[in-house]
Amino acid sequence: MADIISRDGTWSFDGDTVRIVPGSKVHPVRQDLGEFAVPLQAVAGVSFERDRKGGRLRLRLRAGACPVLRAADGRLKDAADPYQLVVEKDRTGVAEYLVDEIRNALLIEQVPEGPVDGFLLPGPSVPVSGGGGDGTASFDGETVRLTWNWKAEESKTAGGAVTLPLSEVTGVRWMPAIGLENGSLRFDRGGAVQAAPAKFDPHSLELWGLSKREYTAVLVAAAVLVRMPVPAGPAAPAAALEAAPAPGPAPAPAVDDHDVLLRRLRELGELHAAGILTDEEFATAKRAVLKRL
């Protein structure tokens, strides 16, 4: 077991799973997402970036593995990213050890870095709610509900709260407010992509970027996305994100499967000979395999 505890949160790794627990004063997106586990099969890489105050751990996931990242489409701020951890100066050694352990496990299990065909993480738990601007979105696992506040346009408030059964939702799109441009959380129906401004669209929230809590709309998008019945590959456009069934992680070889482990030793040797693995990386990975033998 390798773990690191900081004010920003706690990461631990048991050889198969990275468990992430947010700190008590982190960004609302990370607070609301809460504790969750990342299977090794969903990890593409990990790094530790040093700075004068300590550094930052970054877990890089395979494309399409996480519904939150899929819904965010690269638009999350660092503070809101659940796969980053700020590390204090006195914990940098522990951070580097954790990185080594995850990298070695990726080598031994031969986890590919490429995209996956379906989600490997369950996404936000339901019920979930989020947003701001001119209203709030909530989702209970079956129905999306949009409620308006006093700042919404009359065209929205006149019709009252909007209820959308999940079976009618064919796409969900989240865009945060950037600069002077307002953002939005949009729900598409019938395969049609609504082009009307979010402030007038009764199936959209308009997000103004006036508070960090508005970012929690991305969690609603992710919760809907992972439960939508229509499949889509990891390269589907952000304009109409659709969910895919999540396959179970590939089974690891049995501990006593000597042929598999010996083959991995040979492959590690080839990677080392080709200059892909450094002497230290090769020695560490080799020791890990020999332990299993």
mmCIF file of C-alpha atoms in Angstrom:
data_model
loop_
_atom_site.group_PDB
_atom_site.id
_atom_site.type_symbol
_atom_site.label_atom_id
_atom_site.label_comp_id
_atom_site.label_asym_id
_atom_site.label_seq_id
_atom_site.Cartn_x
_atom_site.Cartn_y
_atom_site.Cartn_z
ATOM 1 C CA MET A 1 0.000 0.000 0.000
ATOM 2 C CA ALA A 2 1.284 3.467 -0.940
ATOM 3 C CA ASP A 3 -0.517 6.600 0.170
ATOM 4 C CA ILE A 4 -0.056 10.314 0.584
ATOM 5 C CA ILE A 5 -1.995 12.655 2.862
ATOM 6 C CA SER A 6 -2.007 16.402 2.270
ATOM 7 C CA ARG A 7 -4.255 19.358 3.044
ATOM 8 C CA ASP A 8 -5.610 19.029 -0.498
ATOM 9 C CA GLY A 9 -6.709 15.429 0.041
ATOM 10 C CA THR A 10 -5.520 11.830 0.240
ATOM 11 C CA TRP A 11 -4.457 9.413 -2.491
ATOM 12 C CA SER A 12 -3.759 5.751 -1.822
ATOM 13 C CA PHE A 13 -2.775 2.865 -4.094
ATOM 14 C CA ASP A 14 -3.086 -0.835 -3.247
ATOM 15 C CA GLY A 15 -1.717 -2.250 -6.492
ATOM 16 C CA ASP A 16 -5.085 -2.409 -8.247
ATOM 17 C CA THR A 17 -6.912 0.804 -7.385
ATOM 18 C CA VAL A 18 -6.109 4.465 -6.766
ATOM 19 C CA ARG A 19 -8.468 5.774 -4.095
ATOM 20 C CA ILE A 20 -8.983 9.543 -4.059
ATOM 21 C CA VAL A 21 -10.393 11.428 -1.068
ATOM 22 C CA PRO A 22 -10.740 15.223 -1.382
ATOM 23 C CA GLY A 23 -9.674 17.604 1.372
ATOM 24 C CA SER A 24 -12.220 19.588 3.368
ATOM 25 C CA LYS A 25 -11.557 22.952 1.681
ATOM 26 C CA VAL A 26 -11.178 22.031 -1.970
ATOM 27 C CA HIS A 27 -13.128 23.248 -5.008
ATOM 28 C CA PRO A 28 -16.906 22.490 -4.862
ATOM 29 C CA VAL A 29 -16.645 20.090 -7.816
ATOM 30 C CA ARG A 30 -14.192 17.918 -5.903
ATOM 31 C CA GLN A 31 -16.153 18.282 -2.665
ATOM 32 C CA ASP A 32 -19.423 17.183 -4.254
ATOM 33 C CA LEU A 33 -17.814 14.342 -6.199
ATOM 34 C CA GLY A 34 -16.447 13.022 -2.906
ATOM 35 C CA GLU A 35 -14.380 9.897 -2.397
ATOM 36 C CA PHE A 36 -14.028 7.550 -5.358
ATOM 37 C CA ALA A 37 -11.830 4.757 -6.688
ATOM 38 C CA VAL A 38 -9.951 4.603 -10.008
ATOM 39 C CA PRO A 39 -9.182 1.091 -11.304
ATOM 40 C CA LEU A 40 -5.659 0.636 -12.640
ATOM 41 C CA GLN A 41 -7.117 -0.287 -16.041
ATOM 42 C CA ALA A 42 -8.436 3.302 -16.345
ATOM 43 C CA VAL A 43 -5.014 4.923 -15.761
ATOM 44 C CA ALA A 44 -2.850 6.065 -18.675
ATOM 45 C CA GLY A 45 -0.063 7.618 -16.590
ATOM 46 C CA VAL A 46 0.920 9.559 -13.490
ATOM 47 C CA SER A 47 3.403 12.335 -12.809
ATOM 48 C CA PHE A 48 4.695 14.562 -10.032
ATOM 49 C CA GLU A 49 5.615 18.147 -10.888
ATOM 50 C CA ARG A 50 7.876 19.833 -8.349
ATOM 51 C CA ASP A 51 7.714 23.529 -7.522
ATOM 52 C CA ARG A 52 9.138 25.741 -4.785
ATOM 53 C CA LYS A 53 6.218 24.999 -2.433
ATOM 54 C CA GLY A 54 6.242 21.249 -2.980
ATOM 55 C CA GLY A 55 4.551 20.080 -6.136
ATOM 56 C CA ARG A 56 1.489 18.645 -7.818
ATOM 57 C CA LEU A 57 0.477 15.045 -8.476
ATOM 58 C CA ARG A 58 -1.388 14.418 -11.734
ATOM 59 C CA LEU A 59 -3.188 11.214 -12.621
ATOM 60 C CA ARG A 60 -3.801 10.903 -16.364
ATOM 61 C CA LEU A 61 -6.736 8.710 -17.353
ATOM 62 C CA ARG A 62 -7.359 6.859 -20.593
ATOM 63 C CA ALA A 63 -9.682 8.762 -22.927
ATOM 64 C CA GLY A 64 -13.307 7.870 -22.318
ATOM 65 C CA ALA A 65 -12.749 6.177 -18.944
ATOM 66 C CA CYS A 66 -14.185 8.920 -16.703
ATOM 67 C CA PRO A 67 -17.635 10.486 -17.279
ATOM 68 C CA VAL A 68 -16.644 13.688 -15.442
ATOM 69 C CA LEU A 69 -13.661 14.271 -17.739
ATOM 70 C CA ARG A 70 -15.770 13.330 -20.741
ATOM 71 C CA ALA A 71 -18.451 15.863 -19.777
ATOM 72 C CA ALA A 72 -15.843 18.545 -19.003
ATOM 73 C CA ASP A 73 -14.078 18.016 -22.352
ATOM 74 C CA GLY A 74 -10.821 19.557 -21.093
ATOM 75 C CA ARG A 75 -12.451 22.665 -19.599
ATOM 76 C CA LEU A 76 -11.949 21.999 -15.874
ATOM 77 C CA LYS A 77 -9.721 24.397 -13.973
ATOM 78 C CA ASP A 78 -6.802 22.832 -12.104
ATOM 79 C CA ALA A 79 -8.480 23.502 -8.756
ATOM 80 C CA ALA A 80 -11.610 21.626 -9.878
ATOM 81 C CA ASP A 81 -9.752 18.662 -11.397
ATOM 82 C CA PRO A 82 -10.225 15.604 -9.131
ATOM 83 C CA TYR A 83 -7.122 13.994 -10.662
ATOM 84 C CA GLN A 84 -4.704 16.598 -9.327
ATOM 85 C CA LEU A 85 -3.331 16.823 -5.804
ATOM 86 C CA VAL A 86 -1.304 19.694 -4.359
ATOM 87 C CA VAL A 87 1.580 18.301 -2.283
ATOM 88 C CA GLU A 88 3.418 20.130 0.506
ATOM 89 C CA LYS A 89 7.216 20.351 0.432
ATOM 90 C CA ASP A 90 7.703 17.800 3.212
ATOM 91 C CA ARG A 91 5.628 15.211 1.319
ATOM 92 C CA THR A 92 7.442 15.278 -2.021
ATOM 93 C CA GLY A 93 9.350 12.054 -1.303
ATOM 94 C CA VAL A 94 6.100 10.218 -0.585
ATOM 95 C CA ALA A 95 4.591 11.636 -3.778
ATOM 96 C CA GLU A 96 7.484 10.333 -5.857
ATOM 97 C CA TYR A 97 7.196 6.909 -4.215
ATOM 98 C CA LEU A 98 3.469 6.792 -5.061
ATOM 99 C CA VAL A 99 4.259 7.697 -8.680
ATOM 100 C CA ASP A 100 6.835 4.887 -8.882
ATOM 101 C CA GLU A 101 4.382 2.337 -7.483
ATOM 102 C CA ILE A 102 1.635 3.264 -9.957
ATOM 103 C CA ARG A 103 4.038 3.312 -12.908
ATOM 104 C CA ASN A 104 5.457 -0.073 -11.980
ATOM 105 C CA ALA A 105 1.964 -1.544 -11.716
ATOM 106 C CA LEU A 106 1.083 -0.140 -15.143
ATOM 107 C CA LEU A 107 4.185 -1.775 -16.600
ATOM 108 C CA ILE A 108 3.580 -5.120 -14.948
ATOM 109 C CA GLU A 109 -0.108 -5.246 -15.883
ATOM 110 C CA GLN A 110 0.655 -3.863 -19.347
ATOM 111 C CA VAL A 111 -2.196 -1.367 -19.174
ATOM 112 C CA PRO A 112 -2.481 0.380 -22.565
ATOM 113 C CA GLU A 113 -2.587 4.180 -22.746
ATOM 114 C CA GLY A 114 -5.145 4.319 -25.535
ATOM 115 C CA PRO A 115 -8.855 5.168 -25.288
ATOM 116 C CA VAL A 116 -11.462 2.777 -23.921
ATOM 117 C CA ASP A 117 -14.775 1.792 -25.467
ATOM 118 C CA GLY A 118 -16.844 2.499 -22.365
ATOM 119 C CA PHE A 119 -16.692 4.190 -18.977
ATOM 120 C CA LEU A 120 -14.522 2.478 -16.354
ATOM 121 C CA LEU A 121 -15.696 4.762 -13.533
ATOM 122 C CA PRO A 122 -19.301 5.087 -12.315
ATOM 123 C CA GLY A 123 -19.340 8.879 -12.214
ATOM 124 C CA PRO A 124 -21.122 11.071 -9.637
ATOM 125 C CA SER A 125 -23.604 9.368 -7.343
ATOM 126 C CA VAL A 126 -27.263 10.379 -7.530
ATOM 127 C CA PRO A 127 -29.192 12.368 -6.573
ATOM 128 C CA VAL A 128 -26.923 15.187 -7.713
ATOM 129 C CA SER A 129 -27.556 18.873 -8.291
ATOM 130 C CA GLY A 130 -25.528 21.811 -9.489
ATOM 131 C CA GLY A 131 -25.380 24.971 -11.497
ATOM 132 C CA GLY A 132 -26.202 28.583 -10.815
ATOM 133 C CA GLY A 133 -26.672 31.537 -13.085
ATOM 134 C CA ASP A 134 -30.375 31.526 -13.901
ATOM 135 C CA GLY A 135 -31.279 28.226 -12.246
ATOM 136 C CA THR A 136 -30.318 24.833 -10.850
ATOM 137 C CA ALA A 137 -30.212 21.387 -12.448
ATOM 138 C CA SER A 138 -30.838 18.187 -10.504
ATOM 139 C CA PHE A 139 -30.862 14.525 -11.486
ATOM 140 C CA ASP A 140 -32.117 11.544 -9.484
ATOM 141 C CA GLY A 141 -30.986 8.801 -11.846
ATOM 142 C CA GLU A 142 -34.185 8.814 -13.903
ATOM 143 C CA THR A 143 -35.270 12.421 -14.341
ATOM 144 C CA VAL A 144 -33.550 15.752 -14.971
ATOM 145 C CA ARG A 145 -35.217 18.767 -13.351
ATOM 146 C CA LEU A 146 -34.422 22.393 -14.143
ATOM 147 C CA THR A 147 -35.680 25.012 -11.699
ATOM 148 C CA TRP A 148 -35.374 28.764 -12.296
ATOM 149 C CA ASN A 149 -34.455 31.632 -9.996
ATOM 150 C CA TRP A 150 -35.472 35.286 -10.124
ATOM 151 C CA LYS A 151 -32.663 36.081 -12.580
ATOM 152 C CA ALA A 152 -34.043 33.798 -15.326
ATOM 153 C CA GLU A 153 -35.771 35.188 -18.410
ATOM 154 C CA GLU A 154 -39.565 35.359 -18.309
ATOM 155 C CA SER A 155 -39.739 32.882 -21.189
ATOM 156 C CA LYS A 156 -38.331 30.302 -18.785
ATOM 157 C CA THR A 157 -40.056 31.231 -15.536
ATOM 158 C CA ALA A 158 -43.473 31.469 -17.201
ATOM 159 C CA GLY A 159 -43.429 27.760 -17.934
ATOM 160 C CA GLY A 160 -42.235 26.778 -14.466
ATOM 161 C CA ALA A 161 -39.735 24.038 -13.685
ATOM 162 C CA VAL A 162 -38.811 21.707 -16.546
ATOM 163 C CA THR A 163 -38.777 17.938 -16.106
ATOM 164 C CA LEU A 164 -36.953 15.686 -18.573
ATOM 165 C CA PRO A 165 -37.106 11.888 -18.310
ATOM 166 C CA LEU A 166 -33.714 10.336 -19.003
ATOM 167 C CA SER A 167 -35.274 8.345 -21.859
ATOM 168 C CA GLU A 168 -35.889 11.625 -23.726
ATOM 169 C CA VAL A 169 -32.355 13.005 -23.337
ATOM 170 C CA THR A 170 -30.148 12.341 -26.374
ATOM 171 C CA GLY A 171 -27.240 14.628 -25.496
ATOM 172 C CA VAL A 172 -25.810 16.761 -22.699
ATOM 173 C CA ARG A 173 -23.323 19.591 -23.108
ATOM 174 C CA TRP A 174 -21.508 21.608 -20.445
ATOM 175 C CA MET A 175 -19.571 24.785 -21.084
ATOM 176 C CA PRO A 176 -18.237 26.946 -18.219
ATOM 177 C CA ALA A 177 -18.250 30.731 -18.368
ATOM 178 C CA ILE A 178 -14.977 31.896 -19.928
ATOM 179 C CA GLY A 179 -13.990 35.556 -19.701
ATOM 180 C CA LEU A 180 -16.970 37.680 -20.691
ATOM 181 C CA GLU A 181 -18.721 34.742 -22.371
ATOM 182 C CA ASN A 182 -21.444 33.039 -20.351
ATOM 183 C CA GLY A 183 -21.472 29.271 -20.099
ATOM 184 C CA SER A 184 -24.299 26.764 -20.202
ATOM 185 C CA LEU A 185 -25.579 23.312 -19.323
ATOM 186 C CA ARG A 186 -27.718 22.036 -22.207
ATOM 187 C CA PHE A 187 -29.881 18.959 -22.621
ATOM 188 C CA ASP A 188 -30.746 17.816 -26.145
ATOM 189 C CA ARG A 189 -33.871 15.826 -27.032
ATOM 190 C CA GLY A 190 -34.780 13.784 -30.065
ATOM 191 C CA GLY A 191 -31.255 13.940 -31.412
ATOM 192 C CA ALA A 192 -31.624 17.654 -32.207
ATOM 193 C CA VAL A 193 -28.948 20.126 -31.059
ATOM 194 C CA GLN A 194 -30.600 23.320 -29.816
ATOM 195 C CA ALA A 195 -28.983 26.445 -31.264
ATOM 196 C CA ALA A 196 -31.009 29.060 -29.354
ATOM 197 C CA PRO A 197 -29.125 31.073 -26.695
ATOM 198 C CA ALA A 198 -29.120 29.273 -23.339
ATOM 199 C CA LYS A 199 -30.805 32.236 -21.634
ATOM 200 C CA PHE A 200 -33.975 31.572 -23.678
ATOM 201 C CA ASP A 201 -33.772 27.771 -23.998
ATOM 202 C CA PRO A 202 -36.024 26.040 -21.401
ATOM 203 C CA HIS A 203 -33.821 22.932 -21.584
ATOM 204 C CA SER A 204 -30.630 24.808 -20.689
ATOM 205 C CA LEU A 205 -29.098 26.606 -17.744
ATOM 206 C CA GLU A 206 -27.166 29.780 -18.397
ATOM 207 C CA LEU A 207 -23.985 29.917 -16.319
ATOM 208 C CA TRP A 208 -22.438 33.293 -15.531
ATOM 209 C CA GLY A 209 -19.272 32.261 -13.729
ATOM 210 C CA LEU A 210 -20.049 34.366 -10.664
ATOM 211 C CA SER A 211 -19.204 31.584 -8.192
ATOM 212 C CA LYS A 212 -17.240 28.337 -8.024
ATOM 213 C CA ARG A 213 -20.468 26.441 -7.345
ATOM 214 C CA GLU A 214 -21.620 26.999 -10.905
ATOM 215 C CA TYR A 215 -18.952 24.501 -11.916
ATOM 216 C CA THR A 216 -20.920 21.733 -10.174
ATOM 217 C CA ALA A 217 -23.201 21.679 -13.228
ATOM 218 C CA VAL A 218 -20.533 19.470 -14.828
ATOM 219 C CA LEU A 219 -21.323 16.768 -12.244
ATOM 220 C CA VAL A 220 -24.972 16.757 -13.315
ATOM 221 C CA ALA A 221 -23.830 16.440 -16.931
ATOM 222 C CA ALA A 222 -21.538 13.527 -16.033
ATOM 223 C CA ALA A 223 -24.210 11.724 -13.976
ATOM 224 C CA VAL A 224 -26.662 11.954 -16.890
ATOM 225 C CA LEU A 225 -24.021 11.015 -19.438
ATOM 226 C CA VAL A 226 -22.964 7.792 -17.733
ATOM 227 C CA ARG A 227 -26.589 6.643 -17.416
ATOM 228 C CA MET A 228 -27.791 7.429 -20.929
ATOM 229 C CA PRO A 229 -28.780 4.285 -22.831
ATOM 230 C CA VAL A 230 -27.403 5.272 -26.246
ATOM 231 C CA PRO A 231 -23.820 4.009 -26.807
ATOM 232 C CA ALA A 232 -21.036 6.148 -28.234
ATOM 233 C CA GLY A 233 -17.293 5.703 -28.651
ATOM 234 C CA PRO A 234 -14.707 7.791 -26.765
ATOM 235 C CA ALA A 235 -14.189 10.101 -29.727
ATOM 236 C CA ALA A 236 -17.832 11.278 -29.897
ATOM 237 C CA PRO A 237 -18.063 15.067 -30.307
ATOM 238 C CA ALA A 238 -18.788 17.199 -27.258
ATOM 239 C CA ALA A 239 -21.839 18.621 -29.052
ATOM 240 C CA ALA A 240 -23.821 15.439 -28.384
ATOM 241 C CA LEU A 241 -22.164 13.361 -25.681
ATOM 242 C CA GLU A 242 -23.689 9.947 -25.212
ATOM 243 C CA ALA A 243 -22.976 7.153 -22.800
ATOM 244 C CA ALA A 244 -21.516 3.735 -23.407
ATOM 245 C CA PRO A 245 -21.890 0.667 -21.209
ATOM 246 C CA ALA A 246 -18.880 0.230 -18.959
ATOM 247 C CA PRO A 247 -17.051 -3.060 -19.383
ATOM 248 C CA GLY A 248 -15.462 -4.631 -16.344
ATOM 249 C CA PRO A 249 -11.708 -4.255 -15.925
ATOM 250 C CA ALA A 250 -9.588 -6.859 -17.647
ATOM 251 C CA PRO A 251 -8.688 -9.668 -15.253
ATOM 252 C CA ALA A 252 -5.116 -9.681 -13.979
ATOM 253 C CA PRO A 253 -3.080 -12.851 -14.432
ATOM 254 C CA ALA A 254 -3.058 -15.231 -11.511
ATOM 255 C CA VAL A 255 -0.187 -14.827 -9.101
ATOM 256 C CA ASP A 256 1.074 -18.361 -9.859
ATOM 257 C CA ASP A 257 0.877 -17.997 -13.661
ATOM 258 C CA HIS A 258 4.631 -18.272 -14.137
ATOM 259 C CA ASP A 259 4.514 -18.324 -17.931
ATOM 260 C CA VAL A 260 2.803 -14.918 -18.032
ATOM 261 C CA LEU A 261 5.198 -13.422 -15.503
ATOM 262 C CA LEU A 262 8.253 -14.838 -17.266
ATOM 263 C CA ARG A 263 6.991 -13.382 -20.523
ATOM 264 C CA ARG A 264 6.657 -10.010 -18.832
ATOM 265 C CA LEU A 265 10.208 -10.252 -17.577
ATOM 266 C CA ARG A 266 11.370 -10.799 -21.144
ATOM 267 C CA GLU A 267 9.288 -7.864 -22.351
ATOM 268 C CA LEU A 268 10.713 -5.608 -19.635
ATOM 269 C CA GLY A 269 14.193 -6.671 -20.715
ATOM 270 C CA GLU A 270 13.393 -5.753 -24.310
ATOM 271 C CA LEU A 271 12.046 -2.349 -23.244
ATOM 272 C CA HIS A 272 15.215 -1.762 -21.225
ATOM 273 C CA ALA A 273 17.455 -2.833 -24.091
ATOM 274 C CA ALA A 274 15.596 -0.494 -26.435
ATOM 275 C CA GLY A 275 16.196 2.435 -24.079
ATOM 276 C CA ILE A 276 12.503 2.905 -23.268
ATOM 277 C CA LEU A 277 13.050 2.012 -19.594
ATOM 278 C CA THR A 278 15.860 3.523 -17.556
ATOM 279 C CA ASP A 279 18.093 1.281 -15.437
ATOM 280 C CA GLU A 280 16.195 2.304 -12.302
ATOM 281 C CA GLU A 281 12.755 1.749 -13.852
ATOM 282 C CA PHE A 282 13.788 -1.645 -15.195
ATOM 283 C CA ALA A 283 15.243 -2.751 -11.863
ATOM 284 C CA THR A 284 12.145 -1.666 -9.932
ATOM 285 C CA ALA A 285 9.699 -3.319 -12.346
ATOM 286 C CA LYS A 286 11.810 -6.473 -12.452
ATOM 287 C CA ARG A 287 11.793 -6.736 -8.641
ATOM 288 C CA ALA A 288 8.000 -6.392 -8.625
ATOM 289 C CA VAL A 289 7.588 -9.239 -11.117
ATOM 290 C CA LEU A 290 10.048 -11.459 -9.257
ATOM 291 C CA LYS A 291 8.076 -10.940 -6.051
ATOM 292 C CA ARG A 292 4.999 -12.360 -7.790
ATOM 293 C CA LEU A 293 7.017 -15.328 -9.020
#
